[in-house]
Coordinates of C-alpha atoms and ligand atoms in Angstrom, one line a residue:
X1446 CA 137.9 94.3 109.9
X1447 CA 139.7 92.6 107.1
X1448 CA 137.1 93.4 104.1
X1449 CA 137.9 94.6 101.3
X1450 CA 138.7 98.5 101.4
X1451 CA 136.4 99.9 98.8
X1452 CA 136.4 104.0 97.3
X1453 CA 133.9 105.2 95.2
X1454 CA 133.4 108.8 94.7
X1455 CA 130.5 110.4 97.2
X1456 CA 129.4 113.6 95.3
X1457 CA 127.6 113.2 91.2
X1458 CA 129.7 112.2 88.1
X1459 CA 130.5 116.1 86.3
X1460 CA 132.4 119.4 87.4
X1461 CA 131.6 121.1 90.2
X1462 CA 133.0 123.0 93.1
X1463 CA 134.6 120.2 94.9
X1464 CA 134.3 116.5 94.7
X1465 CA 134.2 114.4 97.5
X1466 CA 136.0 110.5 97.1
X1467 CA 135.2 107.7 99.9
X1468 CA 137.4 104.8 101.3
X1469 CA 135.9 102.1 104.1
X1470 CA 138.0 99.6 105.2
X1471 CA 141.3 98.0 107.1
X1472 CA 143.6 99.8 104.2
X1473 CA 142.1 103.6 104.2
X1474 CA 144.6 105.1 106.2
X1475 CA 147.2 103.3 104.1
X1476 CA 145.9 104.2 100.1
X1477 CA 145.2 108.1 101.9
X1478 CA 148.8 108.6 102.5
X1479 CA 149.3 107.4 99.4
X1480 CA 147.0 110.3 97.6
X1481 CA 147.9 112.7 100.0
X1482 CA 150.7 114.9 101.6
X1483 CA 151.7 115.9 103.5
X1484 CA 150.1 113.9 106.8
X1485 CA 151.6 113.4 109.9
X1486 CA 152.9 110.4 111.1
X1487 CA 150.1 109.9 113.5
X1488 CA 146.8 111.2 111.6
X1489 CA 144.0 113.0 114.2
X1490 CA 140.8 111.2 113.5
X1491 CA 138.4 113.2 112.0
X1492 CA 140.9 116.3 111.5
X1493 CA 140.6 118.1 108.3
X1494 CA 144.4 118.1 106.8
X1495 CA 144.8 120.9 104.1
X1496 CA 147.1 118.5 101.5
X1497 CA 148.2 118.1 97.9
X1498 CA 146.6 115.7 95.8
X1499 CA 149.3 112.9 94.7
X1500 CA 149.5 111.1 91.5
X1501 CA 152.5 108.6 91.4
X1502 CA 154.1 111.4 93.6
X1503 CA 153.9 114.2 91.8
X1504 CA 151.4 116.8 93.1
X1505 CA 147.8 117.4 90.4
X1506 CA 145.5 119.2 93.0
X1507 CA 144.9 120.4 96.3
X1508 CA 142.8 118.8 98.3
X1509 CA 141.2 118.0 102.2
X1510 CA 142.2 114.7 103.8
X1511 CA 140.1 113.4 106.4
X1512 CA 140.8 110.3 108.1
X1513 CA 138.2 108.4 110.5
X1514 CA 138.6 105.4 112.9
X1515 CA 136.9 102.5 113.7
X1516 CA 134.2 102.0 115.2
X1517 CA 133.8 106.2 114.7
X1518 CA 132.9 106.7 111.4
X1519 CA 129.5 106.1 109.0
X1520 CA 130.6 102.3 108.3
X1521 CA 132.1 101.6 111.6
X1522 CA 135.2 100.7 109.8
X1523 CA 138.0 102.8 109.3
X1524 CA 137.0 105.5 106.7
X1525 CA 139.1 108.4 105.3
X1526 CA 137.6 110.9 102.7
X1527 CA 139.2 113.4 100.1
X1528 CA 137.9 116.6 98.4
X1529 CA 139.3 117.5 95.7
X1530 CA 138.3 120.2 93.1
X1531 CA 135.3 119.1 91.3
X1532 CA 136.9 117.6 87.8
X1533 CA 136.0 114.4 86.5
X1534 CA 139.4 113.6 85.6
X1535 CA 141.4 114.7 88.7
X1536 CA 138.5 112.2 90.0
X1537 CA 139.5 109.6 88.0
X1538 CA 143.2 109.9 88.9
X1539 CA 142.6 109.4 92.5
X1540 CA 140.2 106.7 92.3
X1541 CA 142.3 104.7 90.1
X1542 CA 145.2 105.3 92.0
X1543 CA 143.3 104.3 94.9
X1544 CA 142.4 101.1 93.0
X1545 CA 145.9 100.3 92.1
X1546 CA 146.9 100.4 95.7
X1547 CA 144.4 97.6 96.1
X1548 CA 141.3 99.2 96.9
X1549 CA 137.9 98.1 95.0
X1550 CA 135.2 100.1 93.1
X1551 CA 132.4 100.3 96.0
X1552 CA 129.0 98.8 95.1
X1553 CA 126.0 101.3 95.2
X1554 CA 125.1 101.5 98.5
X1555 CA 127.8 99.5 100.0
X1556 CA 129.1 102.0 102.5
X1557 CA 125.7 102.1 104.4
X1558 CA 125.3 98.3 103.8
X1559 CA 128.4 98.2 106.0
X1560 CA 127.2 100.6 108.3
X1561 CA 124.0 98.4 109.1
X1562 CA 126.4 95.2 108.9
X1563 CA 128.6 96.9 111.7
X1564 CA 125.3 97.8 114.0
X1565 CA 125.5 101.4 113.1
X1566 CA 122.1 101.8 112.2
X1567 CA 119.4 99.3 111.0
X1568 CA 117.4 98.4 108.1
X1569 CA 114.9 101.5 108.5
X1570 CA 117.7 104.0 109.0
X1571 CA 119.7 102.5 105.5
X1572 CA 116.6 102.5 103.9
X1573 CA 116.1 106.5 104.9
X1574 CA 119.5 107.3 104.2
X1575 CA 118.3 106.5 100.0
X1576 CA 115.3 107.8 100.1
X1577 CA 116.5 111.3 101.7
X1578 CA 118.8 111.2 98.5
X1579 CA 115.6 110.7 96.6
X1580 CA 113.1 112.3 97.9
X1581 CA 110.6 114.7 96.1
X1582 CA 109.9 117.0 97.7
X1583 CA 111.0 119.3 100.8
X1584 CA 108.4 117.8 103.0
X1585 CA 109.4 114.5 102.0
X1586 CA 113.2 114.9 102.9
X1587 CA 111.8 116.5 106.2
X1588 CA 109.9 113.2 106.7
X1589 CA 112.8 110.7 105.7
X1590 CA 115.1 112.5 108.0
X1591 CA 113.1 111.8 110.6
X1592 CA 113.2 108.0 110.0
X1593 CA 117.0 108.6 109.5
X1594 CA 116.8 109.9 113.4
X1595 CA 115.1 106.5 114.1
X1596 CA 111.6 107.6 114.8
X1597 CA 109.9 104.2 112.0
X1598 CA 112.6 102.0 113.8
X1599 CA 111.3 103.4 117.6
X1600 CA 107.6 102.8 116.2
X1601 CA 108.4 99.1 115.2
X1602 CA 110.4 99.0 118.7
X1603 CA 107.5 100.0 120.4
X1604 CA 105.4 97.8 118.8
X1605 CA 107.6 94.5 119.4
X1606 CA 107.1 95.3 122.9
X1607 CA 103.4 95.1 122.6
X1608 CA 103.5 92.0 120.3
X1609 CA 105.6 90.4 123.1
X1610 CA 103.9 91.2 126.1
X1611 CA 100.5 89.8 123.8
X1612 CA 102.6 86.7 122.9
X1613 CA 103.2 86.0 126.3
X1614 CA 99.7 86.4 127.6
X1615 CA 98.8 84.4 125.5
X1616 CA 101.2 81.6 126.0
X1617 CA 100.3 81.8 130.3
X1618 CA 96.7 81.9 128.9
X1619 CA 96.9 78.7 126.9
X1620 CA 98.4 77.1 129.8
X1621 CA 96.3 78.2 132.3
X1622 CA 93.4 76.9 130.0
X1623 CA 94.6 73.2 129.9
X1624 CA 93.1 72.2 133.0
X1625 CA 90.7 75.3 133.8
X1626 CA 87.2 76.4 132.4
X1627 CA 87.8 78.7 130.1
X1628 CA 86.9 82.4 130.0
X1629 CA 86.7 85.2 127.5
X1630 CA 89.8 87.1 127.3
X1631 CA 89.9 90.8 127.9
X1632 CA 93.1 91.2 127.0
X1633 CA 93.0 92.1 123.3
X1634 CA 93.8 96.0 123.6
X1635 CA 97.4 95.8 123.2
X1636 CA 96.7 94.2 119.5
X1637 CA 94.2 96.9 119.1
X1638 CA 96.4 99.4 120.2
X1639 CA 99.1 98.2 117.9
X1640 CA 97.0 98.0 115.1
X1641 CA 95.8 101.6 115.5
X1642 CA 99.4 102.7 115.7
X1643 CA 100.2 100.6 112.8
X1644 CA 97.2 102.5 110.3
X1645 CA 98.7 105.7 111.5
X1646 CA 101.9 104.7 110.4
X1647 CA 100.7 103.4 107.0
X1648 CA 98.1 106.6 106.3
X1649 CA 102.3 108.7 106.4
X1650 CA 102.8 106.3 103.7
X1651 CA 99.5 107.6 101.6
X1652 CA 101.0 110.9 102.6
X1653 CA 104.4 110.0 101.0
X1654 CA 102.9 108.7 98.0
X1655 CA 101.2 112.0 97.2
X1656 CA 104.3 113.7 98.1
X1657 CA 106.3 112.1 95.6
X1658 CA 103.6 112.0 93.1
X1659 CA 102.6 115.2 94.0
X1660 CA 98.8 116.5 93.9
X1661 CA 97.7 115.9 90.7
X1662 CA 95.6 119.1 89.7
X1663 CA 93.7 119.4 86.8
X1664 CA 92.6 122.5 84.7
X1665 CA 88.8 121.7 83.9
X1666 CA 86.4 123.6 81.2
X1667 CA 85.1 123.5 77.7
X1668 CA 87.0 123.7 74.4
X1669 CA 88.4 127.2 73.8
X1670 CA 87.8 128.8 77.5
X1671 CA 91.7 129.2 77.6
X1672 CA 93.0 125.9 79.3
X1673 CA 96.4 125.9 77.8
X1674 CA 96.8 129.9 78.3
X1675 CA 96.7 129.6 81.7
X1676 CA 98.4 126.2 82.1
X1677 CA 101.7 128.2 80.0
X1678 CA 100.8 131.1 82.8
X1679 CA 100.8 129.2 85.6
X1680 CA 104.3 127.5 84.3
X1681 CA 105.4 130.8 83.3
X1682 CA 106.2 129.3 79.4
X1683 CA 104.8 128.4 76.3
X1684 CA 104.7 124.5 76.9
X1685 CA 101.0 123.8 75.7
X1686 CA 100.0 125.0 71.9
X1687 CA 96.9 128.1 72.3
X1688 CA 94.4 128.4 69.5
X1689 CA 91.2 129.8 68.9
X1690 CA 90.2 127.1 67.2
X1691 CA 88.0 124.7 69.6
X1692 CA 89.5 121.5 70.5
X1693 CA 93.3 121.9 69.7
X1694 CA 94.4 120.3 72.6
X1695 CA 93.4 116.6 72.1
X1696 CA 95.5 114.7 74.4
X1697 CA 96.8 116.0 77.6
X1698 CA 99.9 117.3 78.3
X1699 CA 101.2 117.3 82.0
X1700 CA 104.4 119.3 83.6
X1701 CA 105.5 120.0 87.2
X1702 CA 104.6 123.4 89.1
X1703 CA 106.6 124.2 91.7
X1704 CA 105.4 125.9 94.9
X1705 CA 106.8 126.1 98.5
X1706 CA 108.5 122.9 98.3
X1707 CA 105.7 120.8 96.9
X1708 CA 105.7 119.7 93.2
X1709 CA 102.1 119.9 91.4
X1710 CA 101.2 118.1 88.7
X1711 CA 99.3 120.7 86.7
X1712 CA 97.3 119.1 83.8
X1713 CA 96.2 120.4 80.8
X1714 CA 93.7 118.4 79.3
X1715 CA 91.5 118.5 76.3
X1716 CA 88.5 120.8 76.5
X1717 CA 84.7 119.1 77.4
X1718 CA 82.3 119.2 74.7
X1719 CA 79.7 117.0 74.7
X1720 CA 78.7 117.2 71.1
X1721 CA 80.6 117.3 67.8
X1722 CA 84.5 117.4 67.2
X1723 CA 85.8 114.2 65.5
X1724 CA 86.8 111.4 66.9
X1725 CA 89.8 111.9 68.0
X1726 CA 88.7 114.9 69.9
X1727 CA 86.2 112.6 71.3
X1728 CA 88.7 110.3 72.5
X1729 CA 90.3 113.5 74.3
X1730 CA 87.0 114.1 76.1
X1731 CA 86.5 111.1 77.4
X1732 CA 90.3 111.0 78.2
X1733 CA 89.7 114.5 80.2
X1734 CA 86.5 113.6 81.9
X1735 CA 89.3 110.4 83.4
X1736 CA 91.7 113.0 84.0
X1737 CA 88.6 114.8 86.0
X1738 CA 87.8 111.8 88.1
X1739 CA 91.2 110.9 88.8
X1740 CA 92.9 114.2 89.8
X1741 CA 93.4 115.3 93.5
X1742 CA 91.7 118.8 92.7
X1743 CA 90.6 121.2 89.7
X1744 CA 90.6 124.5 88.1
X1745 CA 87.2 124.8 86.6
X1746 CA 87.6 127.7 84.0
X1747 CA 85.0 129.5 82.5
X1748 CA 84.7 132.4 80.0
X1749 CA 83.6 135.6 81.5
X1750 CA 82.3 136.6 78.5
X1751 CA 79.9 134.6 78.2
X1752 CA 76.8 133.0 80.3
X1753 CA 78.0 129.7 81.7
X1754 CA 76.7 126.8 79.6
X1755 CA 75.2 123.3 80.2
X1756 CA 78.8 121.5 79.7
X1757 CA 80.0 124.0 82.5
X1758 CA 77.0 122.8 85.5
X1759 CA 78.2 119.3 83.7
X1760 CA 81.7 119.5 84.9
X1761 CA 81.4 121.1 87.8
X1762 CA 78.6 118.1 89.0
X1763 CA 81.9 115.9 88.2
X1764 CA 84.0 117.6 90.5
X1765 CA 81.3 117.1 93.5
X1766 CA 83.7 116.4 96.5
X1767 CA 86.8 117.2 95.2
X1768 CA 88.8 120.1 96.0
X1769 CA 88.0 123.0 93.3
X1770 CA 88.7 126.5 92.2
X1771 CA 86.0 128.3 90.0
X1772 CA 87.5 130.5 87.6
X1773 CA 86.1 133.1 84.9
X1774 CA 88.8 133.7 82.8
X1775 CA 89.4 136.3 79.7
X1776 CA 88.4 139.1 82.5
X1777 CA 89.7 141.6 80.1
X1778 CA 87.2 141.3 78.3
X1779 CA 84.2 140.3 80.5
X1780 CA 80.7 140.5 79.9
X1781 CA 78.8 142.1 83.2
X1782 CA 75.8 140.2 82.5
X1783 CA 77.6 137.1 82.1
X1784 CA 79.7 137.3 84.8
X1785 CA 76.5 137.9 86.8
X1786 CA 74.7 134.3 85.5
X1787 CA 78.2 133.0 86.1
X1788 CA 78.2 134.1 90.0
X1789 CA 74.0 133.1 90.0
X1790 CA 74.5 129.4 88.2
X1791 CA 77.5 128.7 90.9
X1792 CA 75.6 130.4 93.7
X1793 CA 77.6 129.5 97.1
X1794 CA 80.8 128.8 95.6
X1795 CA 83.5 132.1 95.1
X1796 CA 84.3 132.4 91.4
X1797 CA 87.4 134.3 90.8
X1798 CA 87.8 136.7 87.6
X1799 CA 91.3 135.9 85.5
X1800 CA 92.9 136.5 82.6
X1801 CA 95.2 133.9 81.1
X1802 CA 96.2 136.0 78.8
X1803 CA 96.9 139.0 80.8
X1804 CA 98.0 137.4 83.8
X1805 CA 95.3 139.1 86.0
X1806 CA 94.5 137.5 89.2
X1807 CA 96.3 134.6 89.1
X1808 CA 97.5 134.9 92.7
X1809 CA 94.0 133.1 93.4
X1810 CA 95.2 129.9 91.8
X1811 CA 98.6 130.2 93.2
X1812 CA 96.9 131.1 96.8
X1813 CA 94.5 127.8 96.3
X1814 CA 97.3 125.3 95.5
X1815 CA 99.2 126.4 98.9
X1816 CA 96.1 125.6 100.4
X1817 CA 96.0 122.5 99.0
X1818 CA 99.7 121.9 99.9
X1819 CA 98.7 123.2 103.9
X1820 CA 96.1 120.4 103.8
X1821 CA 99.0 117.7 103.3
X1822 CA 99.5 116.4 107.4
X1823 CA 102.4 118.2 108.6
X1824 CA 105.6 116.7 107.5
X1825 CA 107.3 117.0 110.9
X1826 CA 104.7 114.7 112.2
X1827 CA 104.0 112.1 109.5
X1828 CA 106.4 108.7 109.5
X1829 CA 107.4 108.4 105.9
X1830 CA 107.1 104.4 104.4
X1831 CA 108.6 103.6 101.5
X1832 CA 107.5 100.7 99.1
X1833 CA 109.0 97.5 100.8
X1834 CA 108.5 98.6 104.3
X1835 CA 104.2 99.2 102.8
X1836 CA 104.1 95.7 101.7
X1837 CA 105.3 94.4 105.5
X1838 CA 103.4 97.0 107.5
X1839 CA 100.5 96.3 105.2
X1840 CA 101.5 92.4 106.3
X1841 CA 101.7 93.2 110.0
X1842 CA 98.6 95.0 110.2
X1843 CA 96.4 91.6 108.5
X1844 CA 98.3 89.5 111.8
X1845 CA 97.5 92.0 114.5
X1846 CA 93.5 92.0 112.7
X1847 CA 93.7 88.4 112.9
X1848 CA 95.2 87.8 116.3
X1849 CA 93.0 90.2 117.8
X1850 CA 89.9 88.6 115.6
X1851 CA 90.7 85.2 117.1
X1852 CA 91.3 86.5 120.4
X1853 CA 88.1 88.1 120.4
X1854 CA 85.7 85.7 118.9
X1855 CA 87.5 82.3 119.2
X1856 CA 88.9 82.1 123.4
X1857 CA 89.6 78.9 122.9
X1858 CA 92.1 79.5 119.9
X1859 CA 94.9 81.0 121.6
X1860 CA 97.7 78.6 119.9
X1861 CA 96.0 80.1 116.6
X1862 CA 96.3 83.7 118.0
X1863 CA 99.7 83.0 119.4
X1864 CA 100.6 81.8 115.8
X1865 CA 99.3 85.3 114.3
X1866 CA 101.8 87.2 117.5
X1867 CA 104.2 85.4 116.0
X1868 CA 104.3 85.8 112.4
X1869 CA 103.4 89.5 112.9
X1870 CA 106.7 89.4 115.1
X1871 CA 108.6 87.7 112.2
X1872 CA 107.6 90.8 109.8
X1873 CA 108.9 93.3 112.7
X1874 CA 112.4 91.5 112.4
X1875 CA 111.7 91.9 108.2
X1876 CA 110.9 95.2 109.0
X1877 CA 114.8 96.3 110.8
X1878 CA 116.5 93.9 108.7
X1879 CA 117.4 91.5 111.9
X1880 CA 115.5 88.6 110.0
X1881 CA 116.2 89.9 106.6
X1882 CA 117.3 87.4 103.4
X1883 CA 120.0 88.1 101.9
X1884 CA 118.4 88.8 99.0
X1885 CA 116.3 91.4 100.1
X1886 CA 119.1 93.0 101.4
X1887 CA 120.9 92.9 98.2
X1888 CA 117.6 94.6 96.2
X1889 CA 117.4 97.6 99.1
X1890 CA 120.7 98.8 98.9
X1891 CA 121.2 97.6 94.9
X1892 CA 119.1 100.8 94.5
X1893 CA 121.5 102.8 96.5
X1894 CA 123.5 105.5 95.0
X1895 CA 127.2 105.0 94.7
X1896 CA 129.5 106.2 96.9
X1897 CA 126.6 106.3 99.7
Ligands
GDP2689 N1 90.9 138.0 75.7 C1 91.4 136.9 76.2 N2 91.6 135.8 75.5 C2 92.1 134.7 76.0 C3 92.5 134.7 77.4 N3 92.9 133.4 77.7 C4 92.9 132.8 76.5 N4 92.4 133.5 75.5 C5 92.2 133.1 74.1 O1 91.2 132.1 74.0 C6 91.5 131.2 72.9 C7 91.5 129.8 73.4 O2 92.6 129.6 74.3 P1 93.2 128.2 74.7 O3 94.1 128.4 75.8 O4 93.7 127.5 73.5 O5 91.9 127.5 75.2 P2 91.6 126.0 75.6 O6 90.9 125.4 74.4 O7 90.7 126.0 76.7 O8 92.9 125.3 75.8 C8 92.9 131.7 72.4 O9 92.7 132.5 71.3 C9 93.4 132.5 73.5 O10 94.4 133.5 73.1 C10 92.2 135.9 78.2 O11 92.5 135.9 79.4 N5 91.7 136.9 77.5
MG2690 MG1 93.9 123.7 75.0

């Protein structure tokens, strides 16, 4: 344990109620007593001592010492932490004391990159300690946590076993081969059963993508049937400009609707009108009917006071397959007889009656976007996959197709299919960091906060 000790504050740069600074390394205990008293001689690990912040000796804040030993502690080296009231320059103080007493500004991420250098936790676990931080979303933390409690590193662990026990077979097959007939091998179920775990594992990371996206939901309808009223509605605020002269909205503007935990992206886009406007308007049609085809689900609005229209059976044939809501807005002042074609022309689909402008009814739109958020797997169950570990499950999963492909088809090419075992082992290793570059390691944890 003779690395550098490093400190880094652990909570954001600003005020708040308390700041929390970090040390990690051979010296802690050491530059602790130095910014804090009064300590007994012999500190109880992981005892919170009520103290007073020192500066050069003289006392600038109160503050709670806490010091941890190794191997006990989140780097496995000795660790000792101070909170302190949350002001940037008390902060300061400490840490440069800290650094005067020998300690070095920590890299981002460097207290967890010593935590998987000590065997604390691996690659997977780092990896979900940053992207807890970062998550999206509640359901997204939810997931990340439980990657931080091991359960991506226990699928991969689960799945070395299998790739092993294949590797093997393999191996006593090709041996058994070199001076006996051969014979079709019925052993290819393991890879099969790998690669099934494995596209269950990577359809969490589609999951996780939307998450962090979040559903993309787009408010559909011709020019003037009040788009942007009930896009500022729904977000409670004036964001999008109203008019009641068709086509004002021309490009599209997009802002985040929060609801149970998810973020939705709710769209406002230009209205549909098949004819006329200039072109920039037409630019924002065609823009829109992207914006249609793209989104994870719609609000098709209509105007309840009048009879729906060619443009409206248009762009509801567009949203064929998607998830929809069919809404007649300016209910206030609805037409019976319209509303009536409305309800005929969409026959077998619910159309809801709304006004934007009065807020009426718009619990059906909030009640369809927690439906749409329900229909997200559940969060507790779903393994969440971030970028870099895609790109290698994505990686592993070709191997296993290809070692089971050749084990199937080819009996005679087990050194091939051996080959595939052990490449796809290789990207396991990748996977938990045991194998990893440096480099790679240096890019994960680079995008670290830090102080984590
Ligand atoms: N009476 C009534 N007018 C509305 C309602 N919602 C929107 N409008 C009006 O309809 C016009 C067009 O609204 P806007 O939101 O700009 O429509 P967009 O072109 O679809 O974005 C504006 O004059 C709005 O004030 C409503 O619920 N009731
Ligand atoms: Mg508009």
């Amino acid at each position: 344990m003779d690395e550098e000790t490093i400190v880094a504050p652990a909570t954001p740069p600003g005020r708040g109620g308390v700041a929390l600074i970090r040390l990690s390394g051979g010296r802690s205990e050491e530059i602790l007593r130095a910014l804090a008293a009064p300590l007994p001689a012999r500190i109880v690990p992981r005892r919170s001592y009520h103290c007073r912040l020192l500066d050069a000796g003289r006392a600038i804040d109160e503050c709670l010492a806490v010091l941890f030993r190794a191997p006990r502690s989140y780097s496995g080296e000795d660790m000792a932490e101070v909170s302190l009231h949350g002001n940037p320059f008390l902060v300061e103080e400490a840490l440069a004391l800290a650094r005067r007493l020998g300690a070095r500004a920590a890299l981002p991420g460097e207290f967890t990159y010593r935590a998987f250098r000590n065997g604390k936790m691996d690659l997977l676990r780092a990896e979900a300690v940053n992207d807890l931080v970062r998550a999206h979303s509640r359901a997204g933390a939810v997931m990340e946590f439980g990657n931080l409690e091991g359960r991506l590193s226990r699928a991969l662990a689960a799945l070395r076993e299998t790739l092993l026990r294949e590797a093997a077979e393999i191996e006593t097959g090709i041996e058994f081969a070199e001076d006996q007939a051969l014979e079709p091998d019925p052993g290819a179920g393991g890879l099969e059963r790998a690669a099934a775990a494995l596209d269950a594992i990577l359809a969490g990371a589609r999951f996780q993508e939307a998450l962090d996206r979040g559903p993309r939901v787009v408010i559909a309808g011709r020019v003037n049937v009040g788009k942007s009223s009930l896009f500022n509605a729904l977000l409670l605020r004036e964001r999008s400009i109203t008019s009641a002269h068709p086509g004002t909205t021309r490009d599209y503007i997009e802002e985040t609707l929060l609801l149970d935990g998810l973020a939705f992206r709710l769209v406002d886009a230009a209205g549909i009108r098949a004819d006329g406007g200039d072109d920039a308007e037409a630019q924002g049609v065609r823009r829109s009917l992207a914006l249609i085809g793209e989104a994870d689900a719609a609000l098709l609005l209509l105007d309840a006071a009048q009879p729906p229209q060619a443009d409206d059976l248009e762009i509801r044939r567009r949203l064929e397959g998607k998830p929809r809501l069919l809404l007649a807005n300016k209910a206030d002042r609805a037409d019976a007889g319209a509303v009536r074609a409305i309800r005929a022309a969409f026959a077998g689909e619910e159309v809801h009656l709304v006004s934007a402008r009065r807020g009426d009814n718009l619990e059906a739109v909030t009640a369809f976007l927690r439906g749409l958020g329900r229909d997200l797997p559940d969060p507790a169950a779903a393994v969440a996959v971030n970028l870099r570990q895609k790109g290698l499950l994505e990686a592993l999963r070709a191997r296993l197709a290809a070692a089971a492909r050749l084990r199937r088809e080819a009996p005679g090419a087990g050194e091939l299919a051996a080959e595939e075992v052990r490449g796809a082992l290789r990207l396991v290793g990748e996977l938990s960091g045991e194998t990893g570059a440096e480099d790679v390691l240096q890019r994960v944890f680079a995008s670290f906060c830090i102080g984590k």
